[in-house]
Coordinates of C-alpha atoms in Angstrom, one line a residue:
Chain A
X1 CA -17.7 -4.8 2.6
X2 CA -19.0 -3.3 -0.6
X3 CA -17.5 -0.8 -3.1
X4 CA -19.4 2.5 -3.3
X5 CA -19.8 4.7 -6.3
X6 CA -17.2 7.5 -5.7
X7 CA -19.1 10.2 -7.7
X8 CA -20.6 12.8 -5.4
X9 CA -24.2 13.9 -5.9
X10 CA -24.7 16.5 -8.6
X11 CA -25.0 19.5 -6.2
X12 CA -21.6 18.6 -4.5
X13 CA -19.6 18.1 -7.7
X14 CA -17.5 21.1 -7.3
X15 CA -15.6 19.3 -4.5
X16 CA -12.5 17.3 -5.1
X17 CA -12.7 17.0 -8.9
X18 CA -16.1 15.3 -8.5
X19 CA -14.8 12.0 -7.2
X20 CA -12.7 10.2 -4.7
X21 CA -10.3 7.3 -5.4
X22 CA -12.0 4.5 -3.4
X23 CA -15.0 4.4 -1.1
X24 CA -16.0 1.3 0.7
X25 CA -18.8 0.6 3.2
X26 CA -18.1 -1.9 6.0
X27 CA -20.8 -3.3 8.1
X28 CA -23.8 -1.1 8.3
X29 CA -22.2 2.0 9.7
X30 CA -18.6 2.4 8.6
X31 CA -17.6 4.3 5.5
X32 CA -13.9 4.3 4.4
X33 CA -12.6 6.7 1.9
X34 CA -9.1 5.9 0.5
X35 CA -7.0 8.5 -1.2
X36 CA -3.7 8.2 -3.1
X37 CA -1.9 11.5 -2.9
X38 CA 1.0 11.3 -5.4
X39 CA 2.1 14.9 -5.2
X40 CA 1.9 17.5 -2.5
X41 CA 0.0 20.7 -3.2
X42 CA -1.3 23.2 -0.6
X43 CA -5.0 22.6 -0.9
X44 CA -4.9 18.8 -1.0
X45 CA -5.8 18.4 2.7
X46 CA -8.7 20.8 2.5
X47 CA -10.0 19.0 -0.6
X48 CA -9.7 15.6 1.0
X49 CA -11.4 16.7 4.2
X50 CA -14.1 18.5 2.2
X51 CA -14.8 15.2 0.4
X52 CA -15.1 13.3 3.8
X53 CA -17.5 15.9 5.2
X54 CA -19.5 15.9 2.0
X55 CA -19.9 12.1 2.3
X56 CA -21.0 12.6 5.8
X57 CA -23.6 15.2 4.8
X58 CA -24.8 13.4 1.8
X59 CA -27.7 11.4 3.1
X60 CA -28.0 9.2 0.1
X61 CA -25.4 8.1 -2.5
X62 CA -26.0 5.4 -5.0
X63 CA -29.0 4.2 -3.1
X64 CA -27.1 3.8 0.2
X65 CA -28.6 5.4 3.3
X66 CA -26.3 7.2 5.7
X67 CA -27.4 7.7 9.3
X68 CA -26.4 9.5 12.5
X69 CA -24.3 6.6 13.9
X70 CA -22.1 6.2 10.9
X71 CA -18.3 6.3 11.3
X72 CA -16.3 8.0 8.5
X73 CA -12.7 7.0 8.0
X74 CA -10.4 8.6 5.6
X75 CA -7.1 7.0 4.8
X76 CA -4.6 9.1 2.9
X77 CA -1.6 7.4 1.2
X78 CA 0.9 10.2 0.9
X79 CA 3.7 9.6 -1.6
X80 CA 5.8 12.5 -0.4
X81 CA 7.6 13.5 2.9
X82 CA 5.6 16.6 3.9
X83 CA 4.2 15.8 7.3
X84 CA 3.7 13.0 9.9
X85 CA 6.5 11.5 11.9
X86 CA 5.8 7.8 11.5
X87 CA 4.4 5.4 9.0
X88 CA 0.8 5.4 10.2
X89 CA -0.3 8.8 11.6
X90 CA -3.8 9.0 13.1
X91 CA -5.5 12.4 13.5
X92 CA -8.5 13.2 15.7
X93 CA -10.0 16.4 17.1
X94 CA -8.5 17.3 20.5
X95 CA -8.7 20.0 23.2
X96 CA -5.4 21.8 22.9
X97 CA -4.2 22.1 26.5
X98 CA -5.5 18.9 28.0
X99 CA -5.3 16.7 24.9
X100 CA -8.8 15.5 25.7
X101 CA -10.5 13.9 22.7
X102 CA -13.4 15.8 21.2
X103 CA -16.4 13.6 22.2
X104 CA -17.1 12.3 18.8
X105 CA -15.2 9.5 17.2
X106 CA -17.2 9.4 14.0
X107 CA -14.5 11.1 11.9
X108 CA -11.1 9.3 11.8
X109 CA -8.3 10.5 9.5
X110 CA -5.1 8.5 8.8
X111 CA -2.1 9.6 6.8
X112 CA 0.2 6.8 5.6
X113 CA 3.6 8.3 5.0
X114 CA 4.8 6.1 2.2
X115 CA 8.2 7.9 1.9
X116 CA 9.0 6.7 5.4
X117 CA 9.4 3.2 4.1
X118 CA 12.5 4.2 2.0
X119 CA 14.8 4.7 5.0
X120 CA 13.5 2.5 7.6
X121 CA 14.3 -1.2 8.3
X122 CA 11.4 -3.2 9.5
X123 CA 12.1 -6.3 11.4
X124 CA 8.9 -7.0 13.3
X125 CA 7.6 -10.2 11.7
X126 CA 3.9 -9.3 12.2
X127 CA 4.4 -6.2 10.1
X128 CA 6.4 -7.6 7.2
X129 CA 3.4 -8.4 5.0
X130 CA 1.8 -5.0 5.5
X131 CA 5.1 -3.2 5.0
X132 CA 5.7 -5.2 1.7
X133 CA 2.2 -4.4 0.5
X134 CA 2.8 -0.7 1.0
X135 CA 6.3 -0.8 -0.4
X136 CA 4.9 -2.3 -3.6
X137 CA 2.6 0.7 -3.8
X138 CA 5.4 3.2 -3.6
X139 CA 8.1 1.3 -5.6
X140 CA 10.1 3.8 -7.7
X141 CA 11.1 1.4 -10.5
X142 CA 10.6 -2.1 -11.9
X143 CA 13.8 -3.5 -10.2
X144 CA 12.7 -2.2 -6.8
X145 CA 9.2 -3.6 -7.3
X146 CA 10.6 -7.0 -8.4
X147 CA 12.8 -7.1 -5.3
X148 CA 9.8 -6.4 -3.0
X149 CA 7.6 -8.9 -4.7
X150 CA 10.2 -11.7 -4.7
X151 CA 9.2 -14.2 -2.0
X152 CA 5.9 -12.3 -1.6
X153 CA 2.5 -14.0 -1.4
X154 CA -0.1 -14.6 -4.1
X155 CA -1.9 -11.3 -3.4
X156 CA 1.4 -9.4 -4.0
X157 CA 2.0 -11.2 -7.3
X158 CA -1.5 -10.4 -8.5
X159 CA -1.1 -6.8 -7.6
X160 CA 2.3 -6.6 -9.4
X161 CA 0.8 -8.2 -12.5
X162 CA -2.2 -5.9 -12.4
X163 CA 0.2 -2.9 -12.1
X164 CA 2.0 -4.1 -15.2
X165 CA -1.2 -4.7 -17.1
X166 CA -2.4 -1.3 -16.2
X167 CA 0.8 0.4 -17.2
X168 CA 0.9 -1.4 -20.5
X169 CA -2.9 -1.0 -21.1
X170 CA -3.2 -4.7 -21.4
X171 CA -6.6 -6.5 -21.1
X172 CA -7.7 -7.8 -17.7
X173 CA -6.6 -11.4 -17.2
X174 CA -3.4 -11.0 -19.2
X175 CA -0.4 -12.7 -17.6
X176 CA 3.0 -11.3 -17.9
X177 CA 4.9 -14.4 -19.0
X178 CA 8.2 -12.5 -19.4
X179 CA 7.9 -11.3 -15.8
X180 CA 7.0 -14.6 -14.4
X181 CA 9.9 -16.3 -16.1
X182 CA 12.2 -13.6 -14.9
X183 CA 11.0 -14.0 -11.4
X184 CA 11.6 -17.7 -11.5
X185 CA 15.1 -17.2 -13.1
X186 CA 16.0 -14.7 -10.5
X187 CA 14.8 -16.8 -7.6
X188 CA 16.8 -19.8 -8.8
X189 CA 19.8 -17.6 -9.5
X190 CA 19.7 -16.3 -5.9
X191 CA 19.2 -19.8 -4.5
X192 CA 22.3 -21.0 -6.5
X193 CA 24.3 -18.0 -5.2
X194 CA 23.4 -18.8 -1.7
X195 CA 24.5 -22.4 -2.0
X196 CA 27.8 -21.2 -3.4
X197 CA 28.2 -18.8 -0.5
X198 CA 27.5 -21.5 2.0
X199 CA 30.1 -23.7 0.4
X200 CA 32.6 -20.9 0.6
X201 CA 31.8 -20.2 4.2
X202 CA 32.4 -23.8 5.1
X203 CA 35.8 -23.6 3.5
X204 CA 36.6 -20.4 5.5
X205 CA 36.5 -17.8 2.8
X206 CA 36.3 -14.2 4.2
X207 CA 32.8 -12.6 3.9
X208 CA 34.2 -9.8 1.7
X209 CA 35.6 -12.3 -0.9
X210 CA 32.3 -14.1 -1.0
X211 CA 30.5 -10.8 -1.5
X212 CA 32.8 -10.0 -4.5
X213 CA 32.5 -13.5 -6.0
X214 CA 28.7 -14.1 -5.6
X215 CA 27.5 -10.5 -5.7
X216 CA 25.3 -11.2 -2.7
X217 CA 24.8 -8.4 -0.2
X218 CA 27.1 -8.6 2.9
X219 CA 24.1 -8.7 5.2
X220 CA 22.8 -11.8 3.4
X221 CA 26.2 -13.6 3.7
X222 CA 26.4 -12.8 7.4
X223 CA 22.9 -14.2 7.8
X224 CA 24.0 -17.4 6.0
X225 CA 27.1 -17.5 8.3
X226 CA 24.9 -17.5 11.4
X227 CA 22.7 -20.2 9.9
X228 CA 25.8 -22.3 9.1
X229 CA 27.1 -21.9 12.7
X230 CA 23.9 -23.3 14.1
Chain B
X1 CA 12.0 -5.8 -19.0
X2 CA 12.9 -2.2 -19.1
X3 CA 12.5 -0.1 -16.0
X4 CA 10.6 2.5 -17.9
X5 CA 7.6 0.1 -18.0
X6 CA 7.1 0.6 -14.3
X7 CA 4.3 3.0 -13.5
X8 CA 4.5 5.5 -10.7
X9 CA 1.2 5.0 -9.0
X10 CA -1.4 7.8 -9.2
X11 CA -4.9 8.1 -8.0
X12 CA -6.5 6.4 -11.1
X13 CA -4.1 3.5 -10.9
X14 CA -4.6 3.3 -7.2
X15 CA -8.3 3.1 -7.6
X16 CA -7.9 0.4 -10.3
X17 CA -5.6 -1.7 -8.2
X18 CA -7.9 -1.5 -5.2
X19 CA -11.0 -2.4 -7.2
X20 CA -9.3 -5.4 -8.9
X21 CA -7.5 -6.7 -5.9
X22 CA -10.0 -6.8 -3.0
X23 CA -7.8 -9.0 -0.8
X24 CA -5.0 -6.4 -1.0
X25 CA -7.4 -3.7 -0.1
X26 CA -8.7 -5.7 2.9
X27 CA -5.3 -6.5 4.3
X28 CA -4.2 -2.8 4.1
X29 CA -7.5 -1.3 5.5
X30 CA -7.6 -3.9 8.3
X31 CA -4.1 -3.2 9.4
X32 CA -4.5 0.5 9.5
X33 CA -8.0 0.8 11.0
X34 CA -7.9 -2.4 13.1
X35 CA -11.3 -3.4 11.5
X36 CA -11.2 -7.2 11.7
X37 CA -10.6 -8.8 8.3
X38 CA -13.7 -11.0 8.9
X39 CA -15.9 -7.9 8.8
X40 CA -14.2 -6.5 5.6
X41 CA -14.6 -9.8 3.8
X42 CA -18.4 -9.9 4.1

């Protein structure tokens, strides 16, 4: 996989403010164009699609040759609830009455409905990492992001740090010591609360009382109760 | 840390994050498109 220069050729620069967000080339024949759409405006779909077709038509960009067999994939990350009925929505050209696919699969368009993550509980273990990655992208505030990244993997922590660096215009490589310490403090604080809750459960305290005393969410205490039973 | 420090992601920031965190990009693109991670890592 390589990153491709996102600037369109000179003659195409009237399209999509001259550039896309990210373009990558995978293998020899797949081009992926990733777009973050923060706000909805009527012409955004047309602009994004125009960009995709311009990529397709442009036979040479940054020294990379495009050929007839290439597959063009556009992934739109939509941070608003305008359309789509699930998290990952895939769009293709189809015949209207039969639903038959148009016999080319060289253009694939995905819309990732980020606002869908706000109201939905995800329990499938195989999805959890992906869901957390997307949730981090759409977090509304620092507290929410911190909650998501807690217990996350190394990649998530690096992205979180990079977001902070970017927001504060700090140099690349800077580590947010304050954040890292807070993360550790919070993790230990939560662990201590859980131990307290377990002790109270063993003594037969009602869940509601444990919730009031420790501040842990009811769901969390009920989970601990199940574990204690086993 | 004040909450106001948290940035709402926009296209420039998105591009920055995806350029500086290749593994993050690979995980996301692979999950959505079903392109094997092995191919994306090359």
